[in-house]
Short mmCIF file of C-alpha atoms in Angstrom, two decimals:
data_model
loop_
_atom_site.label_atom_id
_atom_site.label_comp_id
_atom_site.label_asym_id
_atom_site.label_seq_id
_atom_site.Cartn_x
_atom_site.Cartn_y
_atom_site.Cartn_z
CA UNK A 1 20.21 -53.37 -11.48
CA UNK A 2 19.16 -49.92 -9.69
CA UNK A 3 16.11 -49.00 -7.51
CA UNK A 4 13.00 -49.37 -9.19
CA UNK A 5 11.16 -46.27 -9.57
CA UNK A 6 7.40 -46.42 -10.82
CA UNK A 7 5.46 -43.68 -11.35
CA UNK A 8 1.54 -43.43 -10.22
CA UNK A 9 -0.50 -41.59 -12.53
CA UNK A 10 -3.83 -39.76 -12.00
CA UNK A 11 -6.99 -40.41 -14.00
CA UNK A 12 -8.29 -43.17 -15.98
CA UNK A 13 -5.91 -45.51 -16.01
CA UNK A 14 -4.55 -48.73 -18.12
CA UNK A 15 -2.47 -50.95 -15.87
CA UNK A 16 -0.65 -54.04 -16.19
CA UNK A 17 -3.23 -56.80 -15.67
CA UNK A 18 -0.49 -59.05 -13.81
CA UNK A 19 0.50 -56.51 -11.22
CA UNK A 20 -1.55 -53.68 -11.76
CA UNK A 21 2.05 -51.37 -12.36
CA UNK A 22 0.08 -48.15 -14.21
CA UNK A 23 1.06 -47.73 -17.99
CA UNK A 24 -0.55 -45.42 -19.23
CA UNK A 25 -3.89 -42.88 -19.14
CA UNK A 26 -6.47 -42.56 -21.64
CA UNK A 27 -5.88 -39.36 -22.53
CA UNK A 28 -2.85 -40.18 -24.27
CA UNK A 29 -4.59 -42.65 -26.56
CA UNK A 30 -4.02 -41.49 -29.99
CA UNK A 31 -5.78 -44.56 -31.28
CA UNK A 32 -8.08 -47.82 -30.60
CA UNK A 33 -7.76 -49.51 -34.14
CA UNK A 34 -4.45 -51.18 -33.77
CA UNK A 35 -4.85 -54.81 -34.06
CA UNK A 36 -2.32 -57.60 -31.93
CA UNK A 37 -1.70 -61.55 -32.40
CA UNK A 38 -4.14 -61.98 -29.25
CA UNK A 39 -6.82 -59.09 -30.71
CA UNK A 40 -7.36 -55.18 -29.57
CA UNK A 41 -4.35 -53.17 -29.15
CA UNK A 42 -3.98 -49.02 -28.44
CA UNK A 43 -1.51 -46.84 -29.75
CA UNK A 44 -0.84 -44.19 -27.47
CA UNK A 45 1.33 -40.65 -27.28
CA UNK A 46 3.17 -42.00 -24.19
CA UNK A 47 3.49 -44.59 -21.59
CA UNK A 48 5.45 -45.08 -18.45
CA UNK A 49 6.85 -47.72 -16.38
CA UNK A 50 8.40 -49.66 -19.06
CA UNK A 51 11.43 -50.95 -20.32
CA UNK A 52 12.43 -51.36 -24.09
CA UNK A 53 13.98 -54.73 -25.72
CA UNK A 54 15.89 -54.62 -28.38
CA UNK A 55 15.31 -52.49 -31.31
CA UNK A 56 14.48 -55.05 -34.21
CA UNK A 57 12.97 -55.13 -37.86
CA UNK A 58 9.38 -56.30 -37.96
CA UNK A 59 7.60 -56.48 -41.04
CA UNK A 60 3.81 -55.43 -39.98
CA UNK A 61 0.41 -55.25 -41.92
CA UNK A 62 1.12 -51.14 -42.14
CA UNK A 63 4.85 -51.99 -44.12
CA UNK A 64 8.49 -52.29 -42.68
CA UNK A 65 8.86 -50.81 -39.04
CA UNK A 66 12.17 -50.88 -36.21
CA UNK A 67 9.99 -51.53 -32.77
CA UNK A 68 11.10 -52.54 -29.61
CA UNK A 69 8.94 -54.52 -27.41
CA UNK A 70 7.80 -52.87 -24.11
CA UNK A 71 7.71 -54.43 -20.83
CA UNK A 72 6.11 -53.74 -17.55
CA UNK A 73 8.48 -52.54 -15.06
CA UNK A 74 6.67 -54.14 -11.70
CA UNK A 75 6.82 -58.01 -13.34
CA UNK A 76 8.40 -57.97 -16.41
CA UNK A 77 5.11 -58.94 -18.47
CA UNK A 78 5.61 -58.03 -22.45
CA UNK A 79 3.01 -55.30 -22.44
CA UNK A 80 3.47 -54.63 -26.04
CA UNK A 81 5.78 -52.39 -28.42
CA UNK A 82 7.22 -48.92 -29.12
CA UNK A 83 7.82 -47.50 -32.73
CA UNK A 84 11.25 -46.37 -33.12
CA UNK A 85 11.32 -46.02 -36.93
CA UNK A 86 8.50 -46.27 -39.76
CA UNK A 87 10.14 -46.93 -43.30
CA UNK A 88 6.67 -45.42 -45.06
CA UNK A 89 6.01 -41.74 -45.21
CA UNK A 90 2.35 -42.65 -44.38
CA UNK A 91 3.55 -44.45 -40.92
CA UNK A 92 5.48 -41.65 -39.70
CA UNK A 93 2.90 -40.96 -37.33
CA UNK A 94 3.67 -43.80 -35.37
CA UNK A 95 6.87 -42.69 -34.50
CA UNK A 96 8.19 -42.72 -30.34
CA UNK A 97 4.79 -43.93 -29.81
CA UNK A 98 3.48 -47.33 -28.41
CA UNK A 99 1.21 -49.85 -28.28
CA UNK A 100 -0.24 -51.67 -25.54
CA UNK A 101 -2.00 -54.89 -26.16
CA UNK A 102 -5.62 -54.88 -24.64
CA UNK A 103 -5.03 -58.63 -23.80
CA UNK A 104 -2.04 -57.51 -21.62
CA UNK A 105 -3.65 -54.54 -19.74
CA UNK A 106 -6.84 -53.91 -17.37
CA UNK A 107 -8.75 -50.92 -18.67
CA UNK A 108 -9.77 -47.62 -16.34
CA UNK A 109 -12.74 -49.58 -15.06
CA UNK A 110 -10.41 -52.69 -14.20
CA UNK A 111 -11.86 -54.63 -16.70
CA UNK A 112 -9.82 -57.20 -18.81
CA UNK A 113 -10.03 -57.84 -22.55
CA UNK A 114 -9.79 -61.75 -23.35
CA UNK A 115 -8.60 -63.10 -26.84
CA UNK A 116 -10.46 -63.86 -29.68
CA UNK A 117 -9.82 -67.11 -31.31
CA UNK A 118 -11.44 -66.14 -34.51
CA UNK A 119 -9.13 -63.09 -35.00
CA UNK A 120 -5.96 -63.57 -36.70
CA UNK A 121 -3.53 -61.84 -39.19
CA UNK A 122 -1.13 -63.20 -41.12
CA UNK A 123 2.15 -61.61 -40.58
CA UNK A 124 3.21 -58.87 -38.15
CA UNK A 125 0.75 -56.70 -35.68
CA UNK A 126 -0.59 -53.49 -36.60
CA UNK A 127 -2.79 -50.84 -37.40
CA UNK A 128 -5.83 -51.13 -39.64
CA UNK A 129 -6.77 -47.58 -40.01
CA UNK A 130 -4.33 -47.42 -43.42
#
């Protein structure tokens, strides 16, 4: 493996809650309604210090999507997942864009969002704003 690079970024901040790596900013949130096995989740424009897994076919609430799962580059934490391909005209949107799970992240202010038991959906992770 190579020399780590990570880039800082400037402003409000979401950061990996394990190490505190930066992610992303919230200016590049493109949407707070996404939904995630452990609750809250953010789609955003763009996100850094990641690496992808493996492309794969995940069957979501929104229809058919290829995602890879995105993963902190400071500790290796599953931060959440990347849209390669939506199969729906309606989910093109989504395209190159990610997702990062609240549960996984500290928000600008450092705070953490914890899981809620009583929220679950049957079947893959996604957006509710169909």
């Amino acid at each position: 493996m190579g020399r780590l690079f990570v880039v800082d970024l400037e402003g409000k901040i979401y950061s990996c809650k394990h190490c505190r790596t930066h992610l992303a900013l919230y200016d590049d949130i493109v949407s707070k309604s996404f939904h995630c096995r452990h609750g809250k989740a953010y789609l955003f424009n763009k996100v850094a210090n990641v690496f992808l897994g493996e492309k794969e076919e995940r069957m979501m609430i929104t229809g058919l999507h290829t995602v890879a799962d995105i993963f902190c580059v400071g500790c290796g934490s599953i931060v959440g997942w990347k849209y390669e391909t939506a199969h729906e005209r309606s989910q093109k949107y989504k395209e190159g864009k990610s997702v990062l799970e609240r549960f996984k992240v500290s928000g600008p202010d450092g705070s953490h969002y914890w899981v809620n038991h009583e929220h679950h959906h049957i079947g893959g992770s996604d957006a509710d704003d169909v």
